[in-house]
Structures are given as C-alpha cells and as structure tokens.
Amino acid sequence: MSTVAVPTIADLRRRVREARRRGLVIGAVPTMGALHEGHGRLIERARQECGFVVVTVFVNPTQFNGPADYSRYPRALDADLAFADARGADVVFAPSAEEMYPRPRQTFVETGEVAEFMEGRFRPGHFRGVATVVAKLLNIVAPDRAYFGQKDAQQVAVVRRMVDDLNFPVEIVEVGTVRESDGLALSSRNARLGAEQRRMAVALYEALDAARKQIAGGERSPAEVKRCAAEVLARYSGVRTEYFEVADPVRLTPLDHIEGPVRLAGAIWVGQTRLIDNMLGVPPAR
Ligand code: AMP
C-alpha cells in the first residue's frame, strides 16, 4: 500500500509543501470516513485532475446535533486507508479530535441565508460546524482544488459561498451523486439500515424522481410538486418525512414559483437513521 495515514497537521503540511515544491497541483477530498463509492468518485476525479491527492477523514463532532448520532457514526480507518489507496490517493489525513480542537474554540465561521433553510432549519448549528471545519481543513491542506459531492447540495452551496466571501484561494469542484441500482444515494449512514429499512430508504429517491419528472412535464407550482412528492413518500409506511423542498438552486431558499432550474431536496427518517438526497428539477423552455 502506498497511501500513508497522517494523523498530525504538522506532518500533513510538510508532505503537501514537498509535493508543491515538486510542482504538483494539490487536491483535497474532505470526508467523514466509512468510505464508499460516492467518496470513491470524488477521489478518482481528484486523481484525474491533481498531482497530489489528500483525502481527509475526520468525524467532526461540531456538526452533529446530538452526542448519540456522533458516537453512532460509522468509523473504519483501516478500511478507509485501503479504499483510498486503491483509488490512488497519496495521503489520508486522519487527525484526532484533539489534534483538530486542542482548546475550547472561540472562533467560528458564521453562515448566512444559504445555510438557513432545509438542513439548516432542522439541524441548528450544523452548517456553522461544517463551514468552520472546512475552513480549518482548507487552511491545513491548502489545496488548489477541493472536491465535494452533490449528494450534499446545500453543503456545497454553503462552502462555495464561504470560499467566495472569505477569498479562499481554492477551486470548489462538485461531483454528481453516486446511487445504488434502485436509486438510493450512497451514504455512510446506509450501513445502519436493516433489510426492511433498506427497502423503505428508496422512498426519497422515488419522491425526488417523481418531482423531477413533474417539473420536466411543465408543472410550475412548488406546492403541487410537494403534494405529489408527499403522496409518493406516504406509500412507504416506515418512513417519516422531515422536509421536502423546492428551492432556488444557488441561494437554497424556498420558491413559490418555478421559473428556471430548481433544487429539489428532502430529508427522511427510516427508524433511527436520517437520510438526505436531492436532484435538479428543470422545467421545459417556454
Ligand atoms: P461525508 O463523508 O458523508 O461527509 O461525505 C464526504 C463527501 O463525499 C461530501 O462532499 C459528500 O457530498 C460526498 N458524498 C457522500 N455521498 C456521496 C454520493 N453518494 N455521491 C457523491 N458524493 C457523495
């Protein structure tokens, strides 16, 4: 195995400096580990576009809404290292919580409107934790390019806005969502689903796909699109819907009329597991 696991900031910085001296473009793929093909797609893309690829694996305590979810989050560093190695990563930066947060924190990245609705509404403080840790990781790795999945569309929008507002010298690259054959978006949290729950988990994909088709067919009312999505979700008895929204694709704010492309996004609970997914809805040209 040629990929090395690096637990300290100092060692990671030394390796990145060395790569930069060799004239290599630096790519970063931030993750929380338990790597799957969704992460794999990001790493492969980074490998194609960059000379030195850093995968970060850090289960960030400050973006979880409860200690139970944080402690239950899957962790598999040895498997992650082998996975990253197979896809050609150069380094896996896997710091401890103490390495990342050695002291009580006093400084944070405050997020605005783009972080307020959907995930922001149901997970208070989540995007403040995300923005702050992504800022730290970007400062630690100092990549030329950083890769994020469309699976977490609001996260990409929040990161893009932060990078723009705070002038981070990095290009944000967005990679399409990788799905199972029935449409379920790959997620580390899927590992927690039992067989029956796994069958139910496809509900959100089905609802998004129905909404996407409805919009492609000319439906311009978000209320109507949401009604149809709710009908699809109601067919799955074990599923509780947290939200299903039709949002502006850049601002991520709710819309009352569909004029151009929209971000369709939802969150559901299947048992104790919370799943999110999204798609772009594109109306026909008038
Ligand atoms: P996570 O480890 O869940 O925080 O995800 C790390 C990165 O991988 C984020 O940028 C995610 O959006 C991305 N990602 C997670 N699942 C998928 C997927 N199914 N397809 C594409 N990207 C994904």
mmCIF file of C-alpha atoms and ligand atoms in Angstrom:
data_model
loop_
_atom_site.group_PDB
_atom_site.id
_atom_site.type_symbol
_atom_site.label_atom_id
_atom_site.label_comp_id
_atom_site.label_asym_id
_atom_site.label_seq_id
_atom_site.Cartn_x
_atom_site.Cartn_y
_atom_site.Cartn_z
ATOM 1 C CA MET A 1 0.000 0.000 0.000
ATOM 2 C CA SER A 2 1.469 3.366 -0.961
ATOM 3 C CA THR A 3 -1.139 5.675 0.632
ATOM 4 C CA VAL A 4 0.007 6.855 4.049
ATOM 5 C CA ALA A 5 -2.169 7.741 7.022
ATOM 6 C CA VAL A 6 -1.112 11.042 8.530
ATOM 7 C CA PRO A 7 -2.511 11.931 11.966
ATOM 8 C CA THR A 8 -0.851 15.295 12.586
ATOM 9 C CA ILE A 9 -1.253 18.722 10.996
ATOM 10 C CA ALA A 10 2.499 19.334 11.025
ATOM 11 C CA ASP A 11 3.282 16.122 9.125
ATOM 12 C CA LEU A 12 0.485 16.728 6.610
ATOM 13 C CA ARG A 13 1.723 20.255 5.921
ATOM 14 C CA ARG A 14 5.283 19.002 5.439
ATOM 15 C CA ARG A 15 4.115 16.455 2.834
ATOM 16 C CA VAL A 16 1.953 18.994 0.981
ATOM 17 C CA ARG A 17 4.839 21.510 0.946
ATOM 18 C CA GLU A 18 7.093 18.839 -0.534
ATOM 19 C CA ALA A 19 4.525 17.996 -3.237
ATOM 20 C CA ARG A 20 4.113 21.656 -4.081
ATOM 21 C CA ARG A 21 7.877 22.036 -4.378
ATOM 22 C CA ARG A 22 7.714 19.273 -6.970
ATOM 23 C CA GLY A 23 5.245 21.424 -8.905
ATOM 24 C CA LEU A 24 2.209 19.225 -8.234
ATOM 25 C CA VAL A 25 -1.379 20.515 -8.159
ATOM 26 C CA ILE A 26 -2.875 19.697 -4.729
ATOM 27 C CA GLY A 27 -6.371 18.187 -4.485
ATOM 28 C CA ALA A 28 -8.349 17.718 -1.255
ATOM 29 C CA VAL A 29 -11.309 15.399 -0.674
ATOM 30 C CA PRO A 30 -12.856 16.134 2.745
ATOM 31 C CA THR A 31 -14.831 13.209 4.206
ATOM 32 C CA MET A 32 -16.042 11.777 7.491
ATOM 33 C CA GLY A 33 -14.764 8.321 6.535
ATOM 34 C CA ALA A 34 -16.563 4.973 6.237
ATOM 35 C CA LEU A 35 -15.671 5.469 2.598
ATOM 36 C CA HIS A 36 -17.948 4.148 -0.155
ATOM 37 C CA GLU A 37 -18.222 4.524 -3.936
ATOM 38 C CA GLY A 38 -19.663 8.047 -3.541
ATOM 39 C CA HIS A 39 -16.412 9.131 -1.903
ATOM 40 C CA GLY A 40 -14.597 6.951 -4.450
ATOM 41 C CA ARG A 41 -15.936 9.064 -7.302
ATOM 42 C CA LEU A 42 -14.604 12.218 -5.636
ATOM 43 C CA ILE A 43 -11.173 10.666 -5.075
ATOM 44 C CA GLU A 44 -10.991 9.408 -8.672
ATOM 45 C CA ARG A 45 -11.919 12.829 -10.024
ATOM 46 C CA ALA A 46 -9.258 14.444 -7.820
ATOM 47 C CA ARG A 47 -6.750 11.842 -9.027
ATOM 48 C CA GLN A 48 -7.510 12.748 -12.663
ATOM 49 C CA GLU A 49 -7.101 16.471 -12.073
ATOM 50 C CA CYS A 50 -4.389 16.762 -9.414
ATOM 51 C CA GLY A 51 -0.817 15.560 -8.937
ATOM 52 C CA PHE A 52 -1.144 15.087 -5.179
ATOM 53 C CA VAL A 53 -4.403 13.916 -3.597
ATOM 54 C CA VAL A 54 -5.186 14.318 0.105
ATOM 55 C CA VAL A 55 -8.273 12.531 1.426
ATOM 56 C CA THR A 56 -9.251 13.841 4.841
ATOM 57 C CA VAL A 57 -11.087 11.526 7.236
ATOM 58 C CA PHE A 58 -12.448 13.345 10.255
ATOM 59 C CA VAL A 59 -15.746 12.730 12.014
ATOM 60 C CA ASN A 60 -16.292 16.336 13.030
ATOM 61 C CA PRO A 61 -18.035 16.479 16.420
ATOM 62 C CA THR A 62 -19.166 20.093 15.940
ATOM 63 C CA GLN A 63 -21.504 19.364 13.028
ATOM 64 C CA PHE A 64 -23.583 16.714 14.783
ATOM 65 C CA ASN A 65 -26.788 17.679 16.523
ATOM 66 C CA GLY A 66 -26.508 15.141 19.297
ATOM 67 C CA PRO A 67 -23.806 13.067 21.004
ATOM 68 C CA ALA A 68 -25.678 9.854 20.119
ATOM 69 C CA ASP A 69 -25.515 10.477 16.361
ATOM 70 C CA TYR A 70 -21.829 11.398 16.689
ATOM 71 C CA SER A 71 -20.923 8.289 18.655
ATOM 72 C CA ARG A 72 -23.024 6.034 16.382
ATOM 73 C CA TYR A 73 -21.443 7.402 13.199
ATOM 74 C CA PRO A 74 -19.551 4.525 11.471
ATOM 75 C CA ARG A 75 -15.745 4.565 11.726
ATOM 76 C CA ALA A 76 -13.413 2.303 9.744
ATOM 77 C CA LEU A 77 -9.991 3.861 9.332
ATOM 78 C CA ASP A 78 -8.106 0.726 8.196
ATOM 79 C CA ALA A 79 -10.687 0.004 5.504
ATOM 80 C CA ASP A 80 -10.703 3.692 4.526
ATOM 81 C CA LEU A 81 -6.949 3.656 4.058
ATOM 82 C CA ALA A 82 -7.132 0.598 1.771
ATOM 83 C CA PHE A 83 -10.057 2.162 -0.119
ATOM 84 C CA ALA A 84 -8.250 5.483 -0.651
ATOM 85 C CA ASP A 85 -5.115 3.617 -1.679
ATOM 86 C CA ALA A 86 -6.998 1.595 -4.311
ATOM 87 C CA ARG A 87 -8.251 4.839 -5.849
ATOM 88 C CA GLY A 88 -4.833 6.407 -5.927
ATOM 89 C CA ALA A 89 -4.885 8.876 -3.036
ATOM 90 C CA ASP A 90 -1.429 9.950 -1.886
ATOM 91 C CA VAL A 91 -2.269 10.714 1.718
ATOM 92 C CA VAL A 92 -5.121 10.129 4.148
ATOM 93 C CA PHE A 93 -5.167 12.923 6.722
ATOM 94 C CA ALA A 94 -6.914 11.402 9.734
ATOM 95 C CA PRO A 95 -6.478 13.678 12.751
ATOM 96 C CA SER A 96 -7.909 13.033 16.214
ATOM 97 C CA ALA A 97 -10.491 15.425 17.670
ATOM 98 C CA GLU A 98 -7.727 16.695 19.992
ATOM 99 C CA GLU A 99 -5.473 17.457 17.017
ATOM 100 C CA MET A 100 -8.240 19.478 15.357
ATOM 101 C CA TYR A 101 -9.662 21.067 18.507
ATOM 102 C CA PRO A 102 -6.882 21.191 21.117
ATOM 103 C CA ARG A 103 -8.534 24.022 23.064
ATOM 104 C CA PRO A 104 -12.053 25.237 23.679
ATOM 105 C CA ARG A 105 -12.971 27.068 20.474
ATOM 106 C CA GLN A 106 -13.514 30.786 20.345
ATOM 107 C CA THR A 107 -13.540 31.407 16.596
ATOM 108 C CA PHE A 108 -16.147 30.158 14.126
ATOM 109 C CA VAL A 109 -17.328 30.691 10.567
ATOM 110 C CA GLU A 110 -20.806 32.200 10.722
ATOM 111 C CA THR A 111 -23.058 31.236 7.821
ATOM 112 C CA GLY A 112 -25.939 33.238 6.336
ATOM 113 C CA GLU A 113 -29.114 32.738 4.320
ATOM 114 C CA VAL A 114 -27.766 29.858 2.210
ATOM 115 C CA ALA A 115 -27.483 27.790 5.420
ATOM 116 C CA GLU A 116 -30.839 28.711 6.925
ATOM 117 C CA PHE A 117 -33.437 26.530 5.256
ATOM 118 C CA MET A 118 -33.792 22.767 4.771
ATOM 119 C CA GLU A 119 -30.817 21.181 6.570
ATOM 120 C CA GLY A 120 -30.158 24.443 8.404
ATOM 121 C CA ARG A 121 -33.690 24.584 9.722
ATOM 122 C CA PHE A 122 -33.724 21.029 11.038
ATOM 123 C CA ARG A 123 -30.094 20.846 12.147
ATOM 124 C CA PRO A 124 -29.383 24.084 14.012
ATOM 125 C CA GLY A 125 -25.670 24.874 14.147
ATOM 126 C CA HIS A 126 -24.824 22.130 11.626
ATOM 127 C CA PHE A 127 -23.515 24.402 8.888
ATOM 128 C CA ARG A 128 -21.591 26.559 11.340
ATOM 129 C CA GLY A 129 -19.754 23.367 12.319
ATOM 130 C CA VAL A 130 -19.333 22.345 8.670
ATOM 131 C CA ALA A 131 -18.117 25.768 7.499
ATOM 132 C CA THR A 132 -15.687 26.040 10.406
ATOM 133 C CA VAL A 133 -14.170 22.593 9.923
ATOM 134 C CA VAL A 134 -13.969 23.003 6.124
ATOM 135 C CA ALA A 135 -12.202 26.350 6.658
ATOM 136 C CA LYS A 136 -9.754 24.620 9.008
ATOM 137 C CA LEU A 137 -9.175 21.745 6.572
ATOM 138 C CA LEU A 138 -8.644 24.150 3.667
ATOM 139 C CA ASN A 139 -6.134 26.090 5.769
ATOM 140 C CA ILE A 140 -4.361 22.889 6.819
ATOM 141 C CA VAL A 141 -4.171 21.216 3.396
ATOM 142 C CA ALA A 142 -4.071 24.425 1.319
ATOM 143 C CA PRO A 143 -5.292 22.618 -1.812
ATOM 144 C CA ASP A 144 -5.664 24.111 -5.278
ATOM 145 C CA ARG A 145 -8.909 22.174 -5.702
ATOM 146 C CA ALA A 146 -11.348 20.708 -3.196
ATOM 147 C CA TYR A 147 -13.943 18.096 -4.159
ATOM 148 C CA PHE A 148 -17.479 17.917 -2.775
ATOM 149 C CA GLY A 149 -20.476 15.726 -3.607
ATOM 150 C CA GLN A 150 -23.777 16.994 -4.960
ATOM 151 C CA LYS A 151 -25.363 14.486 -2.586
ATOM 152 C CA ASP A 152 -24.997 17.273 -0.012
ATOM 153 C CA ALA A 153 -26.086 20.122 -2.283
ATOM 154 C CA GLN A 154 -26.680 22.661 0.474
ATOM 155 C CA GLN A 155 -23.259 21.877 1.933
ATOM 156 C CA VAL A 156 -21.621 22.622 -1.434
ATOM 157 C CA ALA A 157 -23.578 25.886 -1.659
ATOM 158 C CA VAL A 158 -22.508 26.870 1.874
ATOM 159 C CA VAL A 159 -18.854 26.009 1.124
ATOM 160 C CA ARG A 160 -18.920 27.849 -2.201
ATOM 161 C CA ARG A 161 -20.337 30.930 -0.545
ATOM 162 C CA MET A 162 -17.758 30.794 2.269
ATOM 163 C CA VAL A 163 -14.872 30.398 -0.191
ATOM 164 C CA ASP A 164 -16.224 33.325 -2.172
ATOM 165 C CA ASP A 165 -16.972 35.603 0.782
ATOM 166 C CA LEU A 166 -13.675 34.884 2.563
ATOM 167 C CA ASN A 167 -11.431 34.678 -0.548
ATOM 168 C CA PHE A 168 -10.065 31.175 -0.022
ATOM 169 C CA PRO A 169 -7.641 30.534 -2.903
ATOM 170 C CA VAL A 170 -9.242 27.221 -3.874
ATOM 171 C CA GLU A 171 -11.446 25.946 -6.669
ATOM 172 C CA ILE A 172 -14.504 24.033 -5.452
ATOM 173 C CA VAL A 173 -15.327 21.065 -7.696
ATOM 174 C CA GLU A 174 -18.786 19.492 -7.490
ATOM 175 C CA VAL A 175 -19.192 15.774 -8.275
ATOM 176 C CA GLY A 176 -22.524 14.093 -9.161
ATOM 177 C CA THR A 177 -24.328 11.772 -6.750
ATOM 178 C CA VAL A 178 -23.489 8.065 -6.889
ATOM 179 C CA ARG A 179 -26.530 5.825 -6.385
ATOM 180 C CA GLU A 180 -27.388 2.173 -5.800
ATOM 181 C CA SER A 181 -29.161 0.405 -8.665
ATOM 182 C CA ASP A 182 -32.606 1.238 -7.172
ATOM 183 C CA GLY A 183 -31.676 4.923 -6.891
ATOM 184 C CA LEU A 184 -30.760 5.171 -3.195
ATOM 185 C CA ALA A 185 -27.890 7.653 -2.812
ATOM 186 C CA LEU A 186 -24.813 6.038 -1.294
ATOM 187 C CA SER A 187 -24.238 7.219 2.264
ATOM 188 C CA SER A 188 -22.158 6.045 5.208
ATOM 189 C CA ARG A 189 -25.404 6.048 7.184
ATOM 190 C CA ASN A 190 -26.938 3.370 4.893
ATOM 191 C CA ALA A 191 -24.817 0.817 6.756
ATOM 192 C CA ARG A 192 -27.139 1.230 9.725
ATOM 193 C CA LEU A 193 -30.271 0.169 7.813
ATOM 194 C CA GLY A 194 -31.804 -3.254 8.367
ATOM 195 C CA ALA A 195 -33.141 -5.185 5.332
ATOM 196 C CA GLU A 196 -36.706 -3.845 5.622
ATOM 197 C CA GLN A 197 -35.442 -0.318 6.294
ATOM 198 C CA ARG A 198 -33.164 -0.550 3.276
ATOM 199 C CA ARG A 199 -36.229 -1.317 1.156
ATOM 200 C CA MET A 200 -38.001 1.769 2.578
ATOM 201 C CA ALA A 201 -34.976 4.036 2.138
ATOM 202 C CA VAL A 202 -35.576 4.336 -1.610
ATOM 203 C CA ALA A 203 -38.716 6.420 -0.873
ATOM 204 C CA LEU A 204 -36.839 9.723 -1.031
ATOM 205 C CA TYR A 205 -35.270 8.927 -4.402
ATOM 206 C CA GLU A 206 -38.703 7.923 -5.726
ATOM 207 C CA ALA A 207 -40.258 11.176 -4.484
ATOM 208 C CA LEU A 208 -37.427 13.292 -5.945
ATOM 209 C CA ASP A 209 -37.629 11.491 -9.250
ATOM 210 C CA ALA A 210 -41.402 11.938 -9.419
ATOM 211 C CA ALA A 211 -40.992 15.658 -8.676
ATOM 212 C CA ARG A 212 -38.244 15.988 -11.276
ATOM 213 C CA LYS A 213 -40.468 14.369 -13.927
ATOM 214 C CA GLN A 214 -43.433 16.516 -12.967
ATOM 215 C CA ILE A 215 -41.341 19.681 -13.407
ATOM 216 C CA ALA A 216 -39.901 18.426 -16.703
ATOM 217 C CA GLY A 217 -43.523 17.921 -17.769
ATOM 218 C CA GLY A 218 -44.323 21.586 -17.150
ATOM 219 C CA GLU A 219 -45.569 21.796 -13.544
ATOM 220 C CA ARG A 220 -44.673 25.269 -12.219
ATOM 221 C CA SER A 221 -46.189 25.182 -8.737
ATOM 222 C CA PRO A 222 -43.879 24.122 -5.873
ATOM 223 C CA ALA A 223 -46.947 23.406 -3.729
ATOM 224 C CA GLU A 224 -48.212 20.928 -6.320
ATOM 225 C CA VAL A 225 -44.767 19.325 -6.682
ATOM 226 C CA LYS A 226 -44.530 18.951 -2.897
ATOM 227 C CA ARG A 227 -48.029 17.453 -2.739
ATOM 228 C CA CYS A 228 -47.085 14.835 -5.317
ATOM 229 C CA ALA A 229 -43.805 14.056 -3.508
ATOM 230 C CA ALA A 230 -45.693 13.676 -0.215
ATOM 231 C CA GLU A 231 -48.014 11.187 -1.910
ATOM 232 C CA VAL A 232 -45.055 9.065 -3.033
ATOM 233 C CA LEU A 233 -43.469 9.225 0.416
ATOM 234 C CA ALA A 234 -46.757 8.230 2.066
ATOM 235 C CA ARG A 235 -46.630 4.894 0.212
ATOM 236 C CA TYR A 236 -43.713 3.904 2.442
ATOM 237 C CA SER A 237 -45.164 3.261 5.875
ATOM 238 C CA GLY A 238 -41.858 3.077 7.774
ATOM 239 C CA VAL A 239 -40.687 6.469 6.564
ATOM 240 C CA ARG A 240 -41.121 9.803 8.324
ATOM 241 C CA THR A 241 -40.574 12.875 6.168
ATOM 242 C CA GLU A 242 -38.709 15.755 7.795
ATOM 243 C CA TYR A 243 -38.941 18.073 4.804
ATOM 244 C CA PHE A 244 -39.303 18.076 1.048
ATOM 245 C CA GLU A 245 -38.491 21.404 -0.565
ATOM 246 C CA VAL A 246 -38.361 23.116 -3.923
ATOM 247 C CA ALA A 247 -35.532 25.637 -3.612
ATOM 248 C CA ASP A 248 -33.556 28.192 -5.575
ATOM 249 C CA PRO A 249 -30.543 26.255 -6.921
ATOM 250 C CA VAL A 250 -27.947 28.810 -5.735
ATOM 251 C CA ARG A 251 -29.497 30.523 -2.713
ATOM 252 C CA LEU A 252 -31.171 27.344 -1.448
ATOM 253 C CA THR A 253 -34.204 29.359 -0.320
ATOM 254 C CA PRO A 254 -37.773 28.076 -0.838
ATOM 255 C CA LEU A 255 -39.594 29.172 -4.006
ATOM 256 C CA ASP A 256 -43.240 29.953 -4.617
ATOM 257 C CA HIS A 257 -42.997 29.664 -8.381
ATOM 258 C CA ILE A 258 -40.828 27.555 -10.702
ATOM 259 C CA GLU A 259 -39.279 29.651 -13.439
ATOM 260 C CA GLY A 260 -35.900 28.003 -14.097
ATOM 261 C CA PRO A 261 -33.950 25.053 -12.695
ATOM 262 C CA VAL A 262 -34.716 24.283 -9.032
ATOM 263 C CA ARG A 263 -33.059 22.211 -6.342
ATOM 264 C CA LEU A 264 -35.408 19.510 -5.086
ATOM 265 C CA ALA A 265 -34.242 18.286 -1.691
ATOM 266 C CA GLY A 266 -35.549 16.228 1.170
ATOM 267 C CA ALA A 267 -34.754 14.527 4.445
ATOM 268 C CA ILE A 268 -36.437 11.406 5.783
ATOM 269 C CA TRP A 269 -36.117 9.220 8.837
ATOM 270 C CA VAL A 270 -36.086 5.467 8.450
ATOM 271 C CA GLY A 271 -36.097 4.170 12.024
ATOM 272 C CA GLN A 272 -33.238 5.946 13.801
ATOM 273 C CA THR A 273 -31.447 6.807 10.569
ATOM 274 C CA ARG A 274 -31.768 10.182 8.889
ATOM 275 C CA LEU A 275 -31.236 10.230 5.126
ATOM 276 C CA ILE A 276 -30.977 13.205 2.759
ATOM 277 C CA ASP A 277 -30.937 13.451 -1.010
ATOM 278 C CA ASN A 278 -31.586 15.973 -3.757
ATOM 279 C CA MET A 279 -31.949 16.411 -7.513
ATOM 280 C CA LEU A 280 -32.126 19.224 -10.004
ATOM 281 C CA GLY A 281 -35.563 19.909 -11.473
ATOM 282 C CA VAL A 282 -35.515 21.542 -14.905
ATOM 283 C CA PRO A 283 -38.719 22.958 -16.407
ATOM 284 C CA PRO A 284 -39.227 22.919 -20.186
ATOM 285 C CA ALA A 285 -38.258 26.089 -22.077
ATOM 286 C CA ARG A 286 -41.267 28.365 -22.547
HETATM 287 P P1 AMP B 1 -19.318 12.517 4.128
HETATM 288 O O1 AMP B 1 -18.228 11.566 4.465
HETATM 289 O O2 AMP B 1 -20.679 11.906 4.144
HETATM 290 O O3 AMP B 1 -19.228 13.800 4.918
HETATM 291 O O4 AMP B 1 -19.094 12.916 2.620
HETATM 292 C C1 AMP B 1 -17.860 13.408 2.174
HETATM 293 C C2 AMP B 1 -18.023 13.936 0.772
HETATM 294 O O5 AMP B 1 -18.466 12.885 -0.083
HETATM 295 C C3 AMP B 1 -19.068 15.051 0.693
HETATM 296 O O6 AMP B 1 -18.623 16.047 -0.210
HETATM 297 C C4 AMP B 1 -20.262 14.321 0.170
HETATM 298 O O7 AMP B 1 -21.165 15.152 -0.538
HETATM 299 C C5 AMP B 1 -19.634 13.292 -0.750
HETATM 300 N N1 AMP B 1 -20.561 12.166 -0.946
HETATM 301 C C6 AMP B 1 -21.159 11.417 0.015
HETATM 302 N N2 AMP B 1 -22.002 10.514 -0.540
HETATM 303 C C7 AMP B 1 -21.937 10.708 -1.874
HETATM 304 C C8 AMP B 1 -22.579 10.104 -3.012
HETATM 305 N N3 AMP B 1 -23.474 9.116 -2.865
HETATM 306 N N4 AMP B 1 -22.271 10.561 -4.241
HETATM 307 C C9 AMP B 1 -21.373 11.573 -4.405
HETATM 308 N N5 AMP B 1 -20.745 12.175 -3.377
HETATM 309 C C10 AMP B 1 -21.011 11.760 -2.136
#
